[in-house]
Coordinates of C-alpha atoms in Angstrom, one line a residue:
X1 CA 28.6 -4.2 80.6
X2 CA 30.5 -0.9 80.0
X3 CA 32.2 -2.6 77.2
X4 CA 28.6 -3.0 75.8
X5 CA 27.6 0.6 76.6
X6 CA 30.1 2.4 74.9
X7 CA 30.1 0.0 71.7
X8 CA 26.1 0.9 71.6
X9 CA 26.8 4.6 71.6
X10 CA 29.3 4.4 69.3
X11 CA 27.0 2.5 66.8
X12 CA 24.2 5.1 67.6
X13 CA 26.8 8.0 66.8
X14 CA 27.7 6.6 63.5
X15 CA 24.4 5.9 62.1
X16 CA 23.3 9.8 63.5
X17 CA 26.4 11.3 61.7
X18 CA 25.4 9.2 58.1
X19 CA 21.8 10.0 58.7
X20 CA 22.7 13.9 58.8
X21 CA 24.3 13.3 55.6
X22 CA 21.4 11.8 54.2
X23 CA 19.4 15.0 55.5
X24 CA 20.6 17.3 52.4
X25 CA 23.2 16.8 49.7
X26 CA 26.1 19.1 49.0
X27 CA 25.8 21.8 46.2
X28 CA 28.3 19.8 43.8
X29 CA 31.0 21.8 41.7
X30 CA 30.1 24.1 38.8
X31 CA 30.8 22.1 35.7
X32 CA 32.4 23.4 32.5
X33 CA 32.1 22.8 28.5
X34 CA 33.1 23.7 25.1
X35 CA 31.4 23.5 22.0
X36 CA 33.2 22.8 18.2
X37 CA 30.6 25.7 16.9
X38 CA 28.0 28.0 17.6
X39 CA 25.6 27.4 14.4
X40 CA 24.6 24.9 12.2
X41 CA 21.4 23.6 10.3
X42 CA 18.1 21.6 11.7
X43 CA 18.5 17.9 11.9
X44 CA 22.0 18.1 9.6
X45 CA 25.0 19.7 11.3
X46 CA 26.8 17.5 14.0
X47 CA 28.2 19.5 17.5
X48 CA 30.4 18.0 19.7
X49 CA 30.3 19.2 23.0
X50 CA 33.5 19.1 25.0
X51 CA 32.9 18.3 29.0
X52 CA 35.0 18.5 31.7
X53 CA 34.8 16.1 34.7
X54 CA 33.5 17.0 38.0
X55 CA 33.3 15.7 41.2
X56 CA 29.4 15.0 41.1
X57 CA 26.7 11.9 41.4
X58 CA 26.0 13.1 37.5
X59 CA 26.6 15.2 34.5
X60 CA 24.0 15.5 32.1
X61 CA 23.8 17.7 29.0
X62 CA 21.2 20.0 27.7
X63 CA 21.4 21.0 24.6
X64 CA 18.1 23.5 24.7
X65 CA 19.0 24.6 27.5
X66 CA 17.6 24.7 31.2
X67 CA 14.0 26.0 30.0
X68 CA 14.0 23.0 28.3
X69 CA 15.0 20.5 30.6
X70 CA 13.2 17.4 29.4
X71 CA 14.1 18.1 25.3
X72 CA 16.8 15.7 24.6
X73 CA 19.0 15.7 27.8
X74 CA 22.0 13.7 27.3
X75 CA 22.9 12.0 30.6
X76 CA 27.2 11.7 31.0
X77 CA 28.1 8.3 33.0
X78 CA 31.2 8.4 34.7
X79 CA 32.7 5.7 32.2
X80 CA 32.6 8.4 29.3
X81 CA 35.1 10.5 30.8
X82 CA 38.6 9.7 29.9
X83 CA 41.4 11.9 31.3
X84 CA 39.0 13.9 32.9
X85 CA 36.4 15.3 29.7
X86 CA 34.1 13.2 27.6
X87 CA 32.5 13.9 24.5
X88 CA 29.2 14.2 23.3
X89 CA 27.6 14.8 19.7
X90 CA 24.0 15.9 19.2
X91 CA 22.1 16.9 16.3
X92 CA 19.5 19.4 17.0
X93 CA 15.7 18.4 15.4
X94 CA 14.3 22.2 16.1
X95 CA 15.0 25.2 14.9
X96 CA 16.1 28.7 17.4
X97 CA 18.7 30.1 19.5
X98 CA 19.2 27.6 22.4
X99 CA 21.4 28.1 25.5
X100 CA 23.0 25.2 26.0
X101 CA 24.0 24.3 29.2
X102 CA 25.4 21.5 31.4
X103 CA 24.2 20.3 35.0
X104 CA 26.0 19.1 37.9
X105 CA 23.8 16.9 40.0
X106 CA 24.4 15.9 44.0
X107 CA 21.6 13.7 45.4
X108 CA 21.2 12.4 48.8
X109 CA 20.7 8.1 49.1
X110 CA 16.9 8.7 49.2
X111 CA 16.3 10.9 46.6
X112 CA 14.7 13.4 48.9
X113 CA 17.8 16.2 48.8
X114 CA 18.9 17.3 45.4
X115 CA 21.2 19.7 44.5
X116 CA 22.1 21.2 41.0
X117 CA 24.9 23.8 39.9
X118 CA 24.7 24.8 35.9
X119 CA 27.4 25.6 34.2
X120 CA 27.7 29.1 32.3
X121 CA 25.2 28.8 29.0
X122 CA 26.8 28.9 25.7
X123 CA 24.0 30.3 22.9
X124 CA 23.9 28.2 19.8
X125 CA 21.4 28.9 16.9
X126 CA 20.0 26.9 14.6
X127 CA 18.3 27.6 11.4
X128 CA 16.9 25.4 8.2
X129 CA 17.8 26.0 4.7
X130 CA 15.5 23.3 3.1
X131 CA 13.3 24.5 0.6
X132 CA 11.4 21.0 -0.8
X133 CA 7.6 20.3 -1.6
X134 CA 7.7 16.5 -0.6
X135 CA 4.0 15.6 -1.2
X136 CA 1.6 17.4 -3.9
X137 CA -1.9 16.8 -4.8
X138 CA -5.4 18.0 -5.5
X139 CA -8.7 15.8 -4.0
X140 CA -9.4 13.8 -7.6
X141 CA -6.2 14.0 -8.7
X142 CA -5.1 10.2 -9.4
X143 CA -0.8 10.8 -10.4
X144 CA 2.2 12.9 -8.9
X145 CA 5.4 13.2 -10.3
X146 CA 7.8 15.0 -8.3
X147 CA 11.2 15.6 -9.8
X148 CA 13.8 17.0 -7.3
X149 CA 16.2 17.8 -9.8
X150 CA 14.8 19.7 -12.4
X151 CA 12.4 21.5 -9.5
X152 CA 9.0 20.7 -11.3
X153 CA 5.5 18.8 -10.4
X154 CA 3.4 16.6 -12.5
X155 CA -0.3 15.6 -11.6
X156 CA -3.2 14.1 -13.3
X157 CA -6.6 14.6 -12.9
X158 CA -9.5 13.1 -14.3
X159 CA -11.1 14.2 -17.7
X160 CA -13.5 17.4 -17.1
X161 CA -12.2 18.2 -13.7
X162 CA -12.3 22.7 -13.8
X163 CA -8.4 23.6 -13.7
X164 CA -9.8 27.1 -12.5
X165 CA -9.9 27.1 -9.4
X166 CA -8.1 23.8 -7.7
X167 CA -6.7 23.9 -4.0
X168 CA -3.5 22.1 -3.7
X169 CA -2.9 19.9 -0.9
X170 CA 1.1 19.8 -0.3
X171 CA 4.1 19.1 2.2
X172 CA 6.6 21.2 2.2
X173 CA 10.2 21.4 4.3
X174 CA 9.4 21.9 7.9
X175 CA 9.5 25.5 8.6
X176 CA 9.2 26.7 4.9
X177 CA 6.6 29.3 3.9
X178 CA 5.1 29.2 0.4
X179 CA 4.2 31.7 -1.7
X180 CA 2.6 31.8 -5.5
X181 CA 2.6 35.6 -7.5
X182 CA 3.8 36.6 -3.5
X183 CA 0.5 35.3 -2.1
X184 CA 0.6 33.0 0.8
X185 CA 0.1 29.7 0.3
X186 CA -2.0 27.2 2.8
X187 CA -2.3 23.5 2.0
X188 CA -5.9 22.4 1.6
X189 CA -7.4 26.3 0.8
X190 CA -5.5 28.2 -1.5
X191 CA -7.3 28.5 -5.1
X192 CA -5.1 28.7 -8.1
X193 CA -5.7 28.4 -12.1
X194 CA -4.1 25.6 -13.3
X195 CA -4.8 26.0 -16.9
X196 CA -1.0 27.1 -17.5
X197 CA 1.9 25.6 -15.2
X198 CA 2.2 27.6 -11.7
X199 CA 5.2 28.4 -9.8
X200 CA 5.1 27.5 -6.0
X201 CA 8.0 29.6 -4.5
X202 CA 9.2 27.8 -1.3
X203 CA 11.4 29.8 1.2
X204 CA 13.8 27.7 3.9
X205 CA 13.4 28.9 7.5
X206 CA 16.4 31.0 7.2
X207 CA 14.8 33.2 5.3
X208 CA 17.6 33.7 2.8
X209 CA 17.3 30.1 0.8
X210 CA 14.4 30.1 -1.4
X211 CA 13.3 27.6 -4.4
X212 CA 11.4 27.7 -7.1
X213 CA 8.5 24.5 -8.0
X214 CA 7.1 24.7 -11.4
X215 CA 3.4 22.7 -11.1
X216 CA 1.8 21.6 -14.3
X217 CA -1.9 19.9 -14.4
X218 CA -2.4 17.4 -17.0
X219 CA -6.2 15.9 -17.6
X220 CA -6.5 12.5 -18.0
X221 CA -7.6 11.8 -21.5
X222 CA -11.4 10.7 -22.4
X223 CA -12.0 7.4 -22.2
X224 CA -13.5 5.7 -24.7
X225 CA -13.5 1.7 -23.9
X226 CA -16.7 -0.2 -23.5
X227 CA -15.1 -3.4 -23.3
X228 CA -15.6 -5.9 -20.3
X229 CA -12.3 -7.3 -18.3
X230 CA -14.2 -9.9 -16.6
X231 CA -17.8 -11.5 -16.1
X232 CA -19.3 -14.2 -14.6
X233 CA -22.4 -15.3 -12.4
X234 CA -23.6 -16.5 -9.1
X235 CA -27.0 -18.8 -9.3
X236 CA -28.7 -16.5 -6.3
X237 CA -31.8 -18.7 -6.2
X238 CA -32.8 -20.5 -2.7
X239 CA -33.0 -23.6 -4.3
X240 CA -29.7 -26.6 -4.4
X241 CA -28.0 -25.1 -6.9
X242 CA -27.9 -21.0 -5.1
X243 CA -24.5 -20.1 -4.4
X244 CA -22.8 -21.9 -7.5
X245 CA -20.4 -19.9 -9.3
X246 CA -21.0 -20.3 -12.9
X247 CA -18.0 -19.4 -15.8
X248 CA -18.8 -17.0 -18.9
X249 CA -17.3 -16.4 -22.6
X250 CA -16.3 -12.9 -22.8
X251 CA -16.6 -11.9 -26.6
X252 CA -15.1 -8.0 -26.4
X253 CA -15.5 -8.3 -30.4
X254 CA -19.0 -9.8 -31.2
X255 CA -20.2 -8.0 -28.0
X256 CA -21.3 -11.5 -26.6
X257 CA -21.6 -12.3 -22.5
X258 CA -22.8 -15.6 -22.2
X259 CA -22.8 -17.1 -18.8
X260 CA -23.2 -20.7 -18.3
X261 CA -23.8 -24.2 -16.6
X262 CA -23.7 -27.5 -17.2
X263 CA -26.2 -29.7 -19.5
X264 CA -29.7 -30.3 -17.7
X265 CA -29.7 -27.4 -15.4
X266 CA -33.2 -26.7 -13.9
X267 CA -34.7 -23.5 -16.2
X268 CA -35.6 -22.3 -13.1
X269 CA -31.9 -21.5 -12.4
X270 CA -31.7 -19.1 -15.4
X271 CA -33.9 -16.2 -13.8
X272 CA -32.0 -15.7 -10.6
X273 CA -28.2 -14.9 -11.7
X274 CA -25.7 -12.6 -10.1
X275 CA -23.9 -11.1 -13.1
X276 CA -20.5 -10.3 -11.9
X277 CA -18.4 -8.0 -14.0
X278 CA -15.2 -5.7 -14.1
X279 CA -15.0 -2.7 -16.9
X280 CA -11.7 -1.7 -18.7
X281 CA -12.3 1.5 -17.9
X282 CA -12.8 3.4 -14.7
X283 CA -15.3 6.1 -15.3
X284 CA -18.0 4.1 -17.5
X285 CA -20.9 2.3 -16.8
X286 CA -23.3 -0.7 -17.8
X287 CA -27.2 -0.3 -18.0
X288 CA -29.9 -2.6 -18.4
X289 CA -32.9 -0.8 -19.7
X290 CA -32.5 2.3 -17.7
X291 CA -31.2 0.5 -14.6
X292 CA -27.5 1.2 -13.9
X293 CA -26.1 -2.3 -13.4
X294 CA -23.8 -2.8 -10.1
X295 CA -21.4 -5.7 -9.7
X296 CA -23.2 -9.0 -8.2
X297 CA -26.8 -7.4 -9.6
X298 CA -29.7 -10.3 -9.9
X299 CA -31.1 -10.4 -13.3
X300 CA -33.3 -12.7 -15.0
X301 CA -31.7 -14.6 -17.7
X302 CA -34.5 -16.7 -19.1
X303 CA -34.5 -14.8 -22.1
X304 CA -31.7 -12.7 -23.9
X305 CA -31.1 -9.6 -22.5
X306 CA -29.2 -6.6 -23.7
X307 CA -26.5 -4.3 -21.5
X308 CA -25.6 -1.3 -22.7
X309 CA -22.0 -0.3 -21.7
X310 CA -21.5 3.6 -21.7
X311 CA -17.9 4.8 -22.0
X312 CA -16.7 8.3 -19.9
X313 CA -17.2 10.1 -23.5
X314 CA -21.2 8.9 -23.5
X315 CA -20.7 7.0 -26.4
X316 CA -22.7 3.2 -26.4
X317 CA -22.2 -0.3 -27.2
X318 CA -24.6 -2.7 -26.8
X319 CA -23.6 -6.2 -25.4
X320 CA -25.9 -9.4 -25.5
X321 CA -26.0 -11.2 -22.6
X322 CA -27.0 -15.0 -22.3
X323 CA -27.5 -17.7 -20.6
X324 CA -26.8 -21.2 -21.6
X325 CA -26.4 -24.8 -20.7
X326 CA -23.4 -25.8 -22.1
X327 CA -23.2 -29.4 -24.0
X328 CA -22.0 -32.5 -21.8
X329 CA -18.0 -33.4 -22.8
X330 CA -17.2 -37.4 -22.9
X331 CA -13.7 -38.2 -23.8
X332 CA -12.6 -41.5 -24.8
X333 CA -9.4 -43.4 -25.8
X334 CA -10.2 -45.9 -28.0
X335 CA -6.5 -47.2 -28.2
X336 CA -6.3 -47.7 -24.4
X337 CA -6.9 -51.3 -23.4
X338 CA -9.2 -51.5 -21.4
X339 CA -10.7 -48.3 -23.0
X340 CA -11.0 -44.9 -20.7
X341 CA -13.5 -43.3 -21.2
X342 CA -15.6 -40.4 -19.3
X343 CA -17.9 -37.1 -19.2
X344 CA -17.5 -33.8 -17.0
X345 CA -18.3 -34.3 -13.6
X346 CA -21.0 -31.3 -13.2
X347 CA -18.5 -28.2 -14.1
X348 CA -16.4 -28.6 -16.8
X349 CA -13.7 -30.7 -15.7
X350 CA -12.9 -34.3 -17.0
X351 CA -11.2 -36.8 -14.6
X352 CA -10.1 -40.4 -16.0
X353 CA -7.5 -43.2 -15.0
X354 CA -4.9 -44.8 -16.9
X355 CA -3.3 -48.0 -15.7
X356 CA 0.4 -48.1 -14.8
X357 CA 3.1 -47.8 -17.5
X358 CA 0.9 -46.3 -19.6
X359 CA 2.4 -43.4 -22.3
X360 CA 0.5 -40.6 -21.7
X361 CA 2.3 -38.2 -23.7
X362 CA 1.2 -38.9 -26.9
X363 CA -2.7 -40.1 -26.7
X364 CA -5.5 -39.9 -29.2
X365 CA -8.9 -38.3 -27.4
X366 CA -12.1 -38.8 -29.0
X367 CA -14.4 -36.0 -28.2
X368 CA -18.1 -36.4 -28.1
X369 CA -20.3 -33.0 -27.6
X370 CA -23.8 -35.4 -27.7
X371 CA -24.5 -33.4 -30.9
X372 CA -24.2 -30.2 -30.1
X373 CA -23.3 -27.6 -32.9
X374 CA -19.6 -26.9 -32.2
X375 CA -16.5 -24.7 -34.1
X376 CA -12.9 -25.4 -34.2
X377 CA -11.5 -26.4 -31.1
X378 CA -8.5 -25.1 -29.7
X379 CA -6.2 -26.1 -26.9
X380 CA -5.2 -23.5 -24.1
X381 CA -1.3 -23.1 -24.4
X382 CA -1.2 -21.0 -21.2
X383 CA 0.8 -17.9 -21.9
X384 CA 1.7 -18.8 -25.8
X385 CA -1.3 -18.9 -28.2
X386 CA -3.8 -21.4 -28.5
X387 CA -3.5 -24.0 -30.8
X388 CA -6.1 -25.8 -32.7
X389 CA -7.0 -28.8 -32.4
X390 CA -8.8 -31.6 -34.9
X391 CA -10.1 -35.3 -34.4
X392 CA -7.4 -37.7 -34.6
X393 CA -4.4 -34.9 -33.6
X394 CA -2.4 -36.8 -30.5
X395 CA -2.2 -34.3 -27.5
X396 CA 0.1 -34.6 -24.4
X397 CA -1.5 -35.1 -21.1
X398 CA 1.5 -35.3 -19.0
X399 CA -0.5 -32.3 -17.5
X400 CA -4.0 -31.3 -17.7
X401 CA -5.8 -30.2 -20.9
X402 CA -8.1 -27.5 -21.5
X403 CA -9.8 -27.2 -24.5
X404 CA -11.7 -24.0 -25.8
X405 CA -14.5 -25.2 -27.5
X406 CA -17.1 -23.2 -29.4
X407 CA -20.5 -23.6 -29.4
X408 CA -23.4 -22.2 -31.0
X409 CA -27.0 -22.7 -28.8
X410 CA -30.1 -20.4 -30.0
X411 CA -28.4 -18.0 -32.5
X412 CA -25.6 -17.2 -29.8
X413 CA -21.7 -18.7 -30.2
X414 CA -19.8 -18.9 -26.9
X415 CA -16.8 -20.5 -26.0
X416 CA -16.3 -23.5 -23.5
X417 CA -13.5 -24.3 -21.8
X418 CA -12.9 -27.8 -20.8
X419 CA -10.1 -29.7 -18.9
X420 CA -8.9 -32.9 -19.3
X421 CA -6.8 -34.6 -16.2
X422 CA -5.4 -38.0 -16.8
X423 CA -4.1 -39.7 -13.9
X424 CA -1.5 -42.7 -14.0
X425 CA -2.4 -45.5 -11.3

């Protein structure tokens, strides 16, 4: 039972004595370092710090010093010392004088004692020497050029835009001031005259390195295009046919829009049309009468109507635009036994059978336009020119065929495009 007693009061002893050591930690020893330099340039020059090993839970490294505890501390395991220092390199991202310092860190098991010794601080000062506009505009302006060589800025603004009085919107090196004839410069609210080139003087932090930007404002020339990229129409009636897209002929040349549908269309269809166009130019417009057309506008198309596209330099040209049901296609191939033949399927495509083994590479087509007046037919050669096409002329329909037919209907010529797919089976 003693035996028992005196074991107990050892155990009790040893867990008091490490208990008291959890209590507080010891002030650890005061740790030392060295530094390659004692200057250099924001987020360029390299330092390596030199730190000697102490006998401490941890070493850390701060580079901006104690006042700046959380900026970029640089904790030091155990593992990176090697006889006794370790090494550590760190490229400052702010500009100043920093004392840089190094902390010694004892902590008890819990975390509720800690003790810190710093080492002496060792000043270091960093400064910036960059002296670059990296971003320059003005709120229309549509082109930069920034040249980072030859020191100069390029940017173009739209046609009539006052070069008087433009504020400059710019990004510059951090730190840098700007100046132009020795006036201070702010992005966003300084006014300068742009009619003649003007020299932004940028100066680095250090206040010694400066640099010279030479800005020159060109004005986008007057346009004067009044042609049509694209068109087309939407049939925006509520009855079956609303919501059908519906192709065009685009005639830039004759100044001819005709949008259109297949043969026996209601009428009905005509006066409800979304006219959908694009411009080859950006600051013009279309008109109808005296309504400025937007894209997707409903217009009645029963009759003719005439759009007036207005280039950026006011000057007109006047575009009919049409609607039109287009004649029915039905191709046939005589030669073919039994004989193929059929019409488009309600757009303007054309989708026939051939039986096995049959040479499709060389075929005669008869095309039958059920009367309607039509002009010389072409074929679509993708990206090389089209090529015409006359009755009797074999074509290859190893792959689909689109014809550009012309047609004339009510005083307007348009042109058609059909396609042709034979299908071995």
């Amino acid at each position: 039972m003693r035996r028992i007693l005196y074991y107990s009061l050892l155990c009790l002893l040893w867990v008091s004595v490490n208990s008291c050591k959890d209590d507080e930690a010891s002030q650890p020893p005061t740790p030392t370092f060295t530094v390659d330099r004692t200057s250099g340039l924001y987020n360029s020059t390299e330092f390596v710090f030199t730190i000697d090993q102490v006998g401490s839970n941890a070493v850390s490294l701060l580079p901006y010093g104690e006042d700046h505890p959380n900026d970029a501390g640089v904790l030091v395991p155990s593992s990176s010392f090697t006889n006794g220092k370790a090494t550590v390199k760190f490229v400052y991202s702010k500009v100043g004088t920093f004392n840089a310092v190094v902390v010694a860190n004892n902590h008890t098991g819990d975390g509720l004692s800690v003790k810190n010794t710093l080492s002496a601080p060792q000043a270091i000062t960093i400064t910036s020497n960059r002296n670059a506009i990296t971003d320059f505009s003005f709120d229309k302006s549509t082109k930069t050029v920034i040249d980072t060589t030859a020191h100069t800025i390029t940017v173009t603004v739209p046609f009539g835009t006052d070069l008087t009085g433009l504020k400059a919107k710019f990004t510059t090196s951090d730190f840098a001031t700007v100046t132009v004839g020795g006036t201070a410069q702010t992005s966003g609210t300084s006014a300068n005259n742009f009619s003649s080139p003007v020299t932004y003087a940028v100066k680095a932090q250090n206040g010694t390195t400066s640099q010279d930007w030479t800005v020159t404002v060109n004005t986008t020339p007057v346009e004067t295009d009044h042609s049509f990229k694209s068109a087309s129409g939407i049939i925006a009636n509520t009855g079956d046919a609303a919501g059908r897209a519906l192709p065009s002929s685009l005639d830039n040349t004759g100044h001819i829009i005709v949008v259109y549908d297949t043969a026996g269309v209601d009428p009905d269809d005509y006066d409800s049309v979304a006219f959908t166009f694009a411009r080859n130019n950006s600051f013009g417009y279309v008109k109808l009468g005296t309504h400025k057309l937007s894209d997707k506008d409903t217009l009645d198309l029963s009759s003719d109507q005439t759009v007036t596209a207005v280039a950026q330099d006011s000057s007109r040209v006047d575009y009919t635009l049409a609607f039109r049901a287009a004649p029915e296609l039905t191709v046939s191939f005589p030669a073919l036994n039994p004989l193929v033949e059929g019409s488009n399927d309600g757009s303007f495509a054309v989708n026939l059978n051939v039986l096995t083994g049959t040479t499709v590479a060389a075929l005669k087509p008869t095309l039958d336009f059920g009367g309607a007046t039509i002009g010389q037919i072409k074929i679509d050669k993708g990206s090389d020119p089209a090529i015409n096409y006359n009755a009797g002329d074999t074509v290859n329909f190893t792959k689909p065929v689109t014809f550009i037919v012309p047609v004339t209907d009510g005083g307007v010529t348009y042109n058609v495009r059909y396609t042709v797919t034979l299908t071995v089976k």
